[in-house]
Amino acid sequence: MKKILFLVLVLTFIVAGTNYTFAAAEEKNDENLLRVKKIFDISEDFDKFDISSSTNKNGFKTISYSWHNKDENINVTTDAKGNIIDYFNYYNEGERKLVLKDKKEIEQRAEDYLKKIDPALLNKYKLQDLYINVSSPRAELSYNRVVNGLDVKNDTISMTINLSTKTLSEYSRTYSSPLFTDDKFPSKDKAISKDEAIKIILKDNPLYLSYFLKYTDSDDVEYVPAYVQLKKSLNLDAVSSEFITDPTYNVLYGDEGSMKKGAETAADEAGLTPTEQKEVDKIKGVKSPDDAKKFLQDNFDLKDMKFDYLSLDKIDKDTYVYDISYYSDAGSAHFGIGAKDFKLYNYHYYEMTYNSDDKKPAPSDKEAIEISKAFVKKFNKDSDLDLSNPVVQVGEDNEPTTVSFFVKKNGHYVVSKGVTTSVGSNKKISSYRLNDVKVKLSPMDKDVIDIKKAESIAKDNLELYYAYVGDKPRLIYSFFPNERPVIRAKDGVLLNSNGDVDTKGEIIYEDIDQSKYKDELNLLKSLNIGFPKTMKVGDPISIGDYAYILSSLSSPYITYDQKTLKNYARWIYEDMDPNDLSPNLTKKDAVKWIVNREGFKDLKKVKDVFDKNAFTDSDKIPAEYRAYYYLAKGLSIYDLDEAAPDADISVEEAMHLIYNSIFN
């Protein structure tokens, strides 16, 4: 429980055995406060100032300083020894322009701040990533601590540099980092070999030649033959050779590649287009909500619960479910059942009266399997569901034990297709999730690498790290960059969780010296703005590639895969079909969508009062595109004399538009 003491006139607290007394009139006399003000160049122009102290449940103490005026807010947090933990500066600066453009200068500016905060940090941390958000504009940098030549997996510094003012706007350091000096880390010489580690990991969680599912442009599901583990791979203690089940805090995990799609409501039947009629046909024959509620009441103990809500939702291309919730003072229950057949897709029970102090032992693996199997047999009749090989994952920090059963077809598992249940310490099912995605499966390919080769590739992607676990640093083996390797069976290439090639994101122009926009392309590349693959400057680009590059300007963490691009195409750009991103991009659409990114939409019916002399071929611009062209011309984004609306736009021409939109 955090203890927070707020200062009215005098704040007195004890830090590291020393008494500190702060009074508003004596602010300048506090050594730590003066140091903080000097580091961050905090002026005297603030009319409000506050101090607070916090102590977490582990006894870690922090002191927070806050300055406020009508235009600016600054917050700084230090530990008891004065180490800077967090800094945040909000300044109402009005319109922001991209002033700091050089990547090396951005890195140098960040290093200068690190030197001011603590000169020792540059020797302890190395730059890991740098992302540019040109819309804000800001640069986000992340650094990893290095001890004995190894990364500390969950010890980071993150910084944000304002590219308009060239100043630091945010800084954050892992709280516990100052507690663990280098001498507290186990020697890497004590680690077992990588060969020993991979044997232990794969014995517990082997690789299987499987059908790995992925989405296509048209929202269909296809598969990639791949070697993959059926459950998340736990970190392995490299000294004790034991798996780590305690929480490894501050570690961010990526998307698991869930196959569930966003809900979409069904259309009304009046005045339907063919597309709408096709969708409405899918919900014909659904059973009544009352029948759905009766099914749940007959199969679950709901007698003391009250009905909360019901909705009809779409979970994939062809499947509609009833989402139904009940509640009581003791907890709430949520169900997702097929609207036509009452197949159970998901169930979750949340117990509101749970007391973390009343900890009960988790069920044994055998108990959890028996409980889950009985539940699954009752609600799932899929004959391809393999109940003989359950995958058990013990929950961390008193979380439920999960038991998964996968569909097996043609002798191979279908990864992501199956059932996952959770069993609590009360030995009851707390959640059930069915992934029943529709996919056509052919016999498994014969021309694949063998299991030994796949295991060797997995070993190559196993890395030795340090990580904070509980109250001490530990030496661990963990897969990089994903929780578990997904190895394409035909050639051993690594895939990401969406089933796409795990690109390193390098921007390469084979013939950049031939481009008339060479300098612009190089500048954009230095800011990590470009396509993460090899291209020629004169090549046409696809609609999907353009959606990626436009979206990356304000979302620098965007991943280059179809699933992500479809989401951006669906909501941001006018008339962009998320199910058809592969055609070449025309200049007229390139102009319209870059104008959309500037915040201008619905210009198709704007009155045509434009100067016909602005383009040599103004008469060729379709009426619904004219306002976009002239606006792009007025904003100095499109600076060519010829509109050429139906011509394919090249890589260099598209990047020239991007350059103009940023710097003009």
XYZ file of C-alpha atoms in Angstrom:
664
model
C 0.000 0.000 0.000
C 1.456 3.342 -0.985
C 1.793 5.950 1.716
C 1.374 9.442 0.297
C 2.031 12.547 2.325
C 1.078 15.903 0.843
C 2.699 19.176 1.846
C 0.496 22.074 2.943
C 3.044 24.372 4.571
C 5.751 21.991 5.721
C 6.463 18.448 4.541
C 8.526 16.292 6.810
C 9.596 12.824 5.845
C 12.440 10.396 6.358
C 14.517 9.226 3.406
C 17.450 6.813 3.748
C 17.761 7.495 7.473
C 17.991 11.300 7.132
C 15.336 13.804 8.187
C 14.334 16.323 5.534
C 12.088 19.272 6.288
C 10.763 21.247 3.348
C 9.104 24.610 3.639
C 7.939 26.697 0.701
C 10.291 29.512 1.703
C 13.224 27.107 2.008
C 12.805 25.417 -1.382
C 16.104 26.781 -2.688
C 18.006 25.312 0.233
C 17.269 21.692 -0.582
C 20.282 20.170 -2.319
C 18.333 17.493 -4.234
C 15.723 19.983 -5.394
C 18.362 22.429 -6.604
C 20.090 19.623 -8.486
C 16.825 18.644 -10.206
C 16.159 22.261 -11.216
C 19.647 22.603 -12.657
C 19.488 19.348 -14.639
C 16.208 20.253 -16.339
C 16.699 24.040 -16.534
C 13.554 24.700 -14.516
C 12.917 28.441 -14.345
C 11.422 30.601 -11.612
C 8.287 31.273 -13.681
C 5.994 28.811 -11.890
C 3.290 29.920 -9.471
C 2.568 26.457 -8.025
C 4.929 23.903 -6.551
C 4.218 20.591 -4.781
C 6.244 17.813 -3.190
C 5.069 14.316 -2.330
C 6.700 11.143 -1.066
C 5.730 7.520 -1.791
C 6.799 4.135 -0.493
C 5.709 0.977 -2.293
C 5.034 -2.412 -0.706
C 8.666 -3.428 -1.204
C 9.919 -0.388 0.700
C 11.110 1.502 -2.390
C 10.872 5.236 -1.628
C 10.425 8.025 -4.141
C 10.115 11.810 -3.954
C 8.071 13.710 -6.544
C 8.352 17.399 -7.419
C 5.720 19.230 -9.479
C 5.759 22.718 -10.977
C 2.717 24.322 -12.623
C 1.673 27.491 -14.400
C -0.953 28.201 -17.033
C 1.263 27.093 -19.930
C 3.525 24.417 -18.511
C 3.526 21.428 -16.154
C 6.702 19.665 -15.008
C 6.908 16.531 -12.868
C 10.127 14.935 -11.641
C 10.468 11.782 -9.524
C 13.670 10.663 -7.807
C 14.506 7.771 -5.527
C 15.742 8.274 -1.954
C 19.331 8.695 -3.176
C 18.435 11.340 -5.735
C 18.543 9.153 -8.866
C 16.170 10.550 -11.488
C 13.423 8.004 -12.163
C 10.816 9.969 -14.157
C 10.548 13.360 -15.847
C 7.584 14.771 -17.728
C 7.175 18.215 -19.258
C 3.967 19.441 -20.858
C 4.253 22.815 -22.565
C 1.470 24.475 -24.534
C 3.611 25.620 -27.436
C 0.889 26.029 -30.076
C 1.783 24.943 -33.606
C 4.697 22.531 -33.748
C 7.139 22.414 -36.631
C 9.750 19.758 -37.306
C 13.017 21.575 -36.589
C 15.346 18.788 -35.454
C 15.659 16.585 -38.558
C 19.017 14.832 -38.342
C 19.053 11.390 -36.693
C 22.604 11.775 -35.364
C 21.715 15.143 -33.884
C 18.657 13.606 -32.203
C 20.831 10.872 -30.678
C 23.375 13.449 -29.546
C 20.681 15.597 -27.946
C 19.459 12.550 -25.988
C 23.007 11.701 -24.914
C 23.524 15.272 -23.699
C 20.500 14.932 -21.426
C 21.697 11.552 -20.145
C 25.040 13.138 -19.235
C 23.239 15.858 -17.291
C 20.979 13.389 -15.493
C 23.809 10.993 -14.576
C 27.135 10.821 -16.477
C 27.439 7.116 -15.621
C 24.298 6.174 -17.567
C 25.978 6.249 -20.982
C 28.417 3.588 -19.814
C 25.608 1.389 -18.473
C 22.966 1.677 -21.195
C 23.038 1.285 -24.973
C 20.618 2.681 -27.533
C 18.154 -0.024 -28.567
C 15.521 1.719 -30.717
C 14.728 5.155 -32.115
C 11.293 5.978 -33.537
C 10.307 9.237 -35.201
C 6.766 10.603 -35.045
C 6.782 13.471 -37.524
C 3.181 14.429 -36.782
C 3.808 15.325 -33.125
C 6.736 15.912 -33.874
C 8.853 13.865 -31.453
C 11.524 11.179 -31.289
C 11.184 8.250 -28.919
C 14.420 6.543 -27.863
C 14.854 3.434 -25.739
C 18.042 2.232 -24.062
C 18.815 -1.153 -22.498
C 21.090 -1.673 -19.526
C 24.124 -3.856 -20.242
C 25.955 -5.855 -17.547
C 28.893 -8.159 -18.296
C 28.172 -7.716 -21.998
C 24.561 -8.960 -21.680
C 21.314 -7.012 -21.971
C 19.181 -6.706 -18.847
C 15.848 -7.653 -20.394
C 13.668 -5.448 -18.188
C 15.948 -2.542 -17.310
C 15.341 0.306 -19.719
C 15.495 4.046 -20.130
C 12.938 5.654 -22.430
C 13.232 9.248 -23.614
C 11.141 11.544 -25.771
C 12.771 14.486 -27.539
C 10.528 17.294 -28.791
C 11.666 17.837 -32.390
C 10.118 21.277 -32.466
C 11.861 22.756 -29.396
C 14.818 20.313 -29.380
C 14.156 19.672 -25.698
C 13.486 16.636 -23.513
C 9.782 16.149 -22.869
C 9.783 12.715 -21.183
C 12.282 10.476 -19.390
C 11.650 7.225 -17.562
C 14.016 4.717 -15.991
C 13.219 1.302 -14.525
C 12.500 1.972 -10.862
C 14.590 -0.807 -9.384
C 17.635 -0.238 -11.568
C 19.593 1.828 -8.993
C 19.092 -0.937 -6.402
C 20.980 -3.523 -8.433
C 24.640 -2.639 -8.834
C 26.690 -4.668 -11.316
C 28.234 -6.800 -8.575
C 24.770 -8.180 -7.666
C 24.370 -9.899 -11.047
C 25.366 -13.570 -11.302
C 28.447 -14.239 -13.400
C 27.609 -15.333 -16.936
C 30.288 -18.015 -16.513
C 27.798 -19.849 -14.275
C 25.314 -20.283 -17.142
C 24.679 -23.680 -18.656
C 25.482 -23.950 -22.358
C 22.974 -23.055 -25.055
C 22.966 -26.718 -26.125
C 21.918 -27.778 -22.625
C 19.323 -25.006 -22.420
C 17.601 -25.837 -25.705
C 17.363 -29.518 -24.723
C 15.593 -28.595 -21.479
C 13.247 -26.123 -23.206
C 12.258 -28.427 -26.068
C 11.797 -31.424 -23.785
C 9.191 -29.440 -21.832
C 7.707 -27.633 -24.836
C 8.651 -29.357 -28.123
C 8.395 -28.034 -31.654
C 5.617 -29.522 -33.785
C 5.245 -29.412 -37.550
C 1.908 -27.588 -37.624
C -0.581 -25.621 -39.670
C 0.137 -22.019 -38.611
C -2.839 -19.779 -39.410
C -2.717 -16.288 -40.918
C -5.119 -13.785 -42.474
C -5.048 -12.837 -46.142
C -5.956 -9.531 -47.809
C -9.557 -10.680 -48.248
C -10.058 -11.614 -44.575
C -9.855 -15.285 -45.455
C -7.645 -17.518 -43.354
C -4.861 -19.572 -44.841
C -2.064 -21.551 -43.293
C 1.709 -21.769 -43.405
C 3.403 -25.084 -42.582
C 5.645 -24.172 -39.653
C 7.490 -25.646 -36.723
C 6.120 -24.056 -33.558
C 5.701 -24.710 -29.842
C 2.108 -25.107 -28.686
C 2.496 -22.873 -25.634
C 4.444 -19.780 -24.688
C 8.023 -20.648 -23.857
C 8.886 -19.830 -20.260
C 12.177 -18.150 -19.416
C 14.815 -20.618 -18.242
C 17.093 -19.818 -15.314
C 20.535 -20.283 -16.866
C 22.156 -21.122 -13.520
C 19.644 -23.457 -11.843
C 18.250 -24.884 -15.139
C 14.726 -24.338 -13.773
C 11.857 -22.589 -15.531
C 10.901 -19.181 -14.131
C 7.211 -18.965 -13.238
C 7.482 -15.849 -11.067
C 6.580 -12.587 -12.842
C 9.403 -11.027 -14.835
C 8.212 -7.469 -14.465
C 8.447 -4.566 -16.927
C 8.500 -6.963 -19.899
C 6.101 -6.000 -22.705
C 4.765 -8.854 -24.791
C 3.507 -8.509 -28.384
C 0.235 -9.458 -29.952
C -0.472 -13.177 -29.932
C -2.055 -12.876 -33.346
C -5.585 -13.487 -32.124
C -7.952 -14.455 -34.868
C -10.945 -12.654 -33.397
C -12.087 -9.694 -35.471
C -13.867 -6.523 -34.467
C -17.632 -6.678 -34.041
C -19.786 -5.377 -36.842
C -23.534 -4.969 -36.600
C -25.826 -6.468 -39.212
C -27.498 -4.227 -41.768
C -31.165 -3.380 -41.959
C -33.058 -4.996 -44.814
C -34.583 -1.815 -46.248
C -32.886 -0.607 -49.434
C -29.995 -3.065 -49.234
C -27.073 -3.142 -51.622
C -25.917 -6.588 -52.840
C -23.089 -6.477 -50.303
C -25.505 -5.623 -47.495
C -27.970 -8.299 -48.611
C -25.199 -10.910 -48.539
C -24.438 -9.987 -44.947
C -28.075 -9.999 -43.890
C -28.461 -13.505 -45.341
C -25.824 -14.694 -42.904
C -27.988 -13.853 -39.892
C -31.154 -15.417 -41.221
C -32.059 -18.385 -39.080
C -30.555 -17.112 -35.849
C -32.391 -18.247 -32.744
C -34.204 -15.826 -30.460
C -32.457 -14.027 -27.576
C -34.873 -15.694 -25.139
C -33.849 -19.121 -26.400
C -30.190 -18.134 -26.034
C -30.729 -17.052 -22.415
C -32.623 -20.272 -21.661
C -29.721 -22.339 -23.021
C -27.352 -20.597 -20.621
C -29.712 -20.952 -17.672
C -30.031 -24.687 -18.383
C -26.271 -25.233 -18.566
C -24.816 -22.777 -16.010
C -25.674 -21.867 -12.430
C -27.250 -18.432 -12.956
C -30.114 -18.598 -10.436
C -28.646 -15.878 -8.192
C -27.551 -13.657 -11.074
C -29.355 -10.876 -12.918
C -29.388 -10.379 -16.671
C -27.142 -7.490 -17.736
C -27.052 -7.151 -21.542
C -27.247 -9.015 -24.847
C -25.887 -8.130 -28.276
C -25.522 -9.849 -31.637
C -21.924 -9.588 -32.870
C -19.821 -10.865 -35.734
C -16.564 -12.653 -34.865
C -15.329 -13.685 -38.311
C -16.460 -13.565 -41.951
C -19.479 -15.831 -41.506
C -20.131 -16.319 -37.784
C -22.472 -14.329 -35.551
C -22.657 -14.854 -31.802
C -24.809 -13.640 -28.947
C -22.736 -11.812 -26.337
C -24.645 -12.147 -23.063
C -23.740 -10.984 -19.560
C -25.107 -11.624 -16.074
C -24.090 -10.129 -12.744
C -24.594 -10.376 -8.993
C -22.963 -8.959 -5.884
C -20.583 -11.915 -5.940
C -19.394 -11.594 -9.522
C -20.201 -11.395 -13.212
C -20.426 -13.921 -16.039
C -19.952 -13.244 -19.742
C -20.835 -15.655 -22.555
C -20.420 -15.778 -26.309
C -22.578 -18.438 -27.990
C -23.318 -19.159 -31.652
C -26.502 -17.364 -32.659
C -27.688 -20.323 -34.769
C -26.361 -23.378 -32.934
C -25.542 -22.118 -29.387
C -21.978 -23.368 -29.741
C -19.974 -21.956 -26.807
C -17.279 -19.616 -28.135
C -16.236 -17.936 -24.919
C -17.067 -17.826 -21.246
C -15.561 -15.793 -18.440
C -16.487 -15.574 -14.789
C -15.123 -12.715 -12.697
C -15.363 -13.138 -8.924
C -15.715 -9.741 -7.242
C -15.382 -11.094 -3.705
C -11.975 -12.679 -4.325
C -9.511 -11.917 -1.515
C -5.845 -12.165 -2.467
C -4.979 -12.855 1.174
C -7.014 -16.095 1.078
C -4.647 -17.856 -1.251
C -5.402 -21.472 -2.026
C -2.966 -23.823 -3.739
C -3.328 -24.045 -7.484
C -4.803 -27.307 -8.767
C -2.319 -29.938 -9.835
C -1.793 -30.399 -13.561
C -3.786 -33.633 -13.399
C -6.713 -31.950 -11.615
C -6.715 -28.988 -14.024
C -6.709 -31.328 -17.039
C -9.602 -33.421 -15.695
C -11.707 -30.350 -14.882
C -11.024 -28.776 -18.281
C -11.578 -31.980 -20.229
C -14.985 -32.543 -18.612
C -16.055 -28.978 -19.445
C -14.795 -29.212 -23.038
C -16.541 -32.546 -23.649
C -19.820 -30.976 -22.564
C -19.627 -27.942 -24.842
C -17.424 -28.956 -27.775
C -18.198 -31.846 -30.090
C -15.353 -31.303 -32.582
C -13.988 -34.768 -33.336
C -10.671 -33.254 -34.510
C -10.001 -31.682 -31.113
C -7.099 -33.624 -29.606
C -7.971 -34.254 -25.954
C -5.060 -36.654 -25.500
C -2.323 -34.014 -25.492
C -3.394 -31.073 -23.299
C -0.976 -28.164 -23.026
C -0.775 -26.900 -19.437
C 0.576 -23.498 -18.393
C 0.782 -22.770 -14.672
C -0.370 -19.236 -13.875
C 1.985 -16.607 -12.443
C 1.337 -14.878 -9.128
C -1.808 -16.866 -8.193
C -3.292 -16.551 -11.687
C -5.412 -19.486 -12.974
C -3.838 -22.508 -14.628
C -4.560 -22.617 -18.363
C -5.214 -25.841 -20.242
C -5.326 -25.821 -24.058
C -6.510 -28.467 -26.523
C -5.671 -28.038 -30.212
C -7.360 -29.331 -33.334
C -5.308 -32.007 -35.055
C -5.781 -32.565 -38.779
C -3.906 -34.945 -41.068
C -1.709 -35.826 -38.114
C -0.600 -32.204 -37.460
C -1.766 -29.536 -35.023
C -3.561 -26.425 -36.257
C -1.982 -23.666 -34.196
C -4.547 -21.168 -32.819
C -7.491 -23.443 -33.679
C -8.841 -25.133 -30.566
C -9.902 -24.462 -26.991
C -8.213 -22.735 -24.061
C -9.622 -22.962 -20.523
C -8.592 -21.481 -17.188
C -8.948 -23.311 -13.882
C -8.802 -21.270 -10.660
C -7.587 -22.279 -7.216
C -11.256 -23.050 -6.390
C -10.981 -25.836 -8.998
C -13.675 -24.310 -11.197
C -13.547 -23.153 -14.816
C -13.090 -19.378 -14.815
C -12.773 -18.951 -18.588
C -13.223 -20.834 -21.858
C -12.243 -19.596 -25.303
C -12.908 -21.370 -28.599
C -11.070 -20.412 -31.758
C -13.074 -22.090 -34.496
C -11.706 -20.161 -37.453
C -12.681 -21.583 -40.862
C -9.726 -22.719 -42.946
C -9.226 -25.265 -45.732
C -6.411 -27.648 -44.840
C -4.629 -29.754 -47.432
C -2.328 -32.646 -46.553
C 0.868 -31.350 -44.965
C 3.674 -30.493 -47.394
C 6.331 -33.160 -47.789
C 9.157 -30.853 -48.876
C 10.040 -29.401 -45.465
C 13.132 -29.130 -43.297
C 13.464 -31.878 -40.718
C 12.893 -31.465 -36.981
C 16.630 -31.427 -36.204
C 17.156 -28.463 -38.532
C 14.185 -26.664 -36.957
C 15.579 -27.276 -33.462
C 18.927 -25.888 -34.586
C 17.239 -22.708 -35.871
C 15.367 -22.392 -32.567
C 18.674 -22.707 -30.704
C 20.191 -19.941 -32.855
C 17.377 -17.640 -31.686
C 17.834 -18.482 -28.011
C 19.721 -15.720 -26.234
C 21.259 -15.204 -22.821
C 19.982 -12.215 -20.838
C 19.735 -10.833 -17.366
C 16.314 -10.005 -15.932
C 14.923 -8.852 -12.608
C 12.741 -11.573 -11.126
C 11.278 -10.874 -7.699
C 13.938 -9.154 -5.636
C 17.084 -10.138 -7.548
C 18.691 -10.199 -11.000
C 18.784 -13.599 -12.665
C 20.562 -15.016 -15.676
C 18.019 -16.379 -18.161
C 17.687 -17.989 -21.564
C 14.854 -16.606 -23.679
C 13.878 -16.657 -27.347
C 14.391 -13.504 -29.392
C 12.511 -11.577 -30.693
C 9.295 -13.513 -29.933
C 8.130 -15.580 -26.971
C 8.379 -18.677 -29.114
C 9.954 -19.210 -32.524
C 7.716 -19.752 -35.551
C 9.871 -21.428 -38.199
C 8.574 -21.705 -41.763
C 8.864 -25.381 -42.618
C 9.840 -25.070 -46.262
C 13.027 -23.049 -45.694
C 13.544 -22.328 -41.976
C 12.755 -18.597 -42.255
C 11.411 -17.017 -39.051
C 7.820 -15.746 -39.099
C 6.127 -13.302 -36.756
C 2.918 -13.948 -34.814
C 0.846 -12.948 -37.878
C 2.529 -15.572 -40.060
C 4.511 -13.040 -42.099
C 8.283 -13.026 -42.622
C 9.884 -11.486 -39.575
C 11.505 -8.557 -41.409
C 14.334 -6.663 -39.747
C 12.791 -3.475 -41.076
C 15.778 -2.241 -43.099
C 14.967 0.398 -45.737
C 16.974 -0.285 -48.911
C 16.823 1.523 -52.262
C 18.915 -0.444 -54.781
C 19.424 2.474 -57.180
C 19.016 5.532 -54.968
C 21.825 7.385 -56.776
C 19.647 7.465 -59.900
C 16.812 9.306 -58.152
C 16.287 13.017 -58.612
C 14.977 12.982 -55.046
C 18.092 11.233 -53.674
C 18.707 13.733 -50.870
C 15.071 13.622 -49.758
C 15.035 9.815 -49.727
C 18.234 9.682 -47.678
C 16.917 12.185 -45.149
C 13.656 10.270 -44.752
C 15.595 7.010 -44.450
C 17.743 8.491 -41.668
C 14.495 9.177 -39.793
C 13.341 5.551 -40.339
C 10.678 6.700 -42.804
C 10.394 4.299 -45.699
C 9.397 0.791 -46.717
C 11.058 -1.950 -44.621
C 12.267 -3.914 -47.636
C 14.430 -3.632 -50.750
C 12.943 -1.545 -53.596
C 13.961 0.353 -56.717
C 13.103 4.054 -56.842
C 11.204 3.728 -60.123
C 9.099 0.759 -59.029
C 5.336 1.237 -58.643
C 4.038 0.831 -55.110
C 0.941 -0.928 -53.874
C -1.989 0.659 -52.067
C -1.032 -1.326 -48.962
C 2.537 0.004 -49.027
C 1.220 3.563 -49.228
C -1.180 2.953 -46.337
C 1.802 1.729 -44.321
C 4.064 4.694 -45.073
C 1.351 7.296 -44.409
C 0.286 5.635 -41.167
C 3.881 5.253 -39.943
C 4.278 9.041 -39.861
C 2.038 9.264 -36.788
C 2.346 5.638 -35.598
C 6.067 4.805 -35.765
C 5.534 1.435 -34.039
C 3.233 0.173 -36.797
C 4.101 -3.337 -37.994
C 4.464 -4.089 -41.672
C 1.877 -6.836 -42.083
C -1.489 -7.264 -43.775
C -3.536 -7.454 -40.602
C -2.257 -4.086 -39.396
C -2.571 -2.405 -42.788
C -6.183 -3.531 -43.126
C -7.098 -1.824 -39.848
C -5.548 1.478 -40.935
C -7.106 1.253 -44.403
C -10.520 0.563 -42.904
C -10.749 3.661 -40.724
C -8.415 6.408 -41.954
C -8.419 6.720 -45.730
C -11.455 7.512 -47.884
C -12.571 4.772 -50.290
C -9.555 2.574 -49.556
C -10.717 -1.030 -49.720
C -9.064 -2.955 -46.849
C -9.702 -6.194 -48.735
C -7.858 -5.072 -51.849
C -4.502 -3.522 -50.933
C -2.338 -5.181 -53.579
C -3.112 -3.094 -56.758
C -0.659 -0.426 -57.866
C -1.297 3.040 -56.472
C -2.424 5.752 -58.883
C -1.422 9.386 -58.492
C -5.001 10.538 -57.921
C -5.404 8.189 -54.948
C -1.947 9.055 -53.642
C -2.983 12.720 -53.611
C -6.365 12.066 -51.988
C -4.992 9.880 -49.210
C -2.091 12.142 -48.297
C -4.599 15.002 -48.053
C -6.692 12.733 -45.784
C -3.632 12.418 -43.547
C -3.515 16.189 -43.292
C -7.042 16.041 -41.849
C -9.111 16.898 -44.929
C -11.930 14.561 -46.001
C -15.266 14.601 -47.813
C -14.113 16.990 -50.545
C -15.678 15.158 -53.484
C -18.590 17.585 -53.873
C -16.702 20.823 -53.263
C -17.690 23.406 -55.888
C -15.228 23.541 -58.798
C -13.823 27.106 -58.677
C -10.226 26.038 -59.242
C -7.652 27.623 -61.532
C -7.454 25.443 -64.631
C -3.902 26.664 -65.266
C -2.562 25.038 -62.100
C -2.008 21.788 -64.016
C -1.199 21.225 -67.671
C -3.852 18.506 -67.790
C -6.486 19.880 -65.394
C -9.277 18.594 -67.604
C -8.148 15.007 -66.966
C -8.645 15.211 -63.187
C -11.944 13.466 -62.290
C -14.429 15.841 -60.657
C -14.405 13.937 -57.355
C -10.597 14.329 -57.098
C -10.204 18.007 -58.065
C -10.471 19.502 -54.584
C -7.836 17.077 -53.285
C -5.428 17.971 -56.097
C -5.794 21.720 -55.664
C -5.529 21.499 -51.891
C -2.363 19.387 -52.218
C -1.020 22.011 -54.633
C -1.878 24.831 -52.252
C -0.184 23.032 -49.355
C 2.949 22.503 -51.504
C 2.579 18.741 -51.179
C 1.981 18.065 -54.881
C 4.360 20.332 -56.825
C 4.322 18.740 -60.279
C 2.839 20.538 -63.282
C 1.136 17.425 -64.635
C -1.646 15.797 -62.607
C -1.527 12.440 -64.485
C -4.378 11.140 -62.307
C -4.523 7.602 -63.707
C -0.776 6.978 -63.887
C 0.890 4.667 -61.396
C 3.005 6.556 -58.880
C 6.584 5.385 -58.325
C 8.433 4.830 -55.060
C 10.455 8.029 -55.410
C 7.389 10.117 -56.369
C 5.407 8.817 -53.391
C 8.306 9.532 -51.038
C 8.608 13.027 -52.546
C 4.977 13.676 -51.562
C 5.762 12.383 -48.071
C 8.796 14.677 -47.854
C 6.753 17.695 -48.925
C 3.980 16.916 -46.444
C 6.514 16.870 -43.597
C 8.851 19.727 -44.445
C 6.781 22.212 -46.499
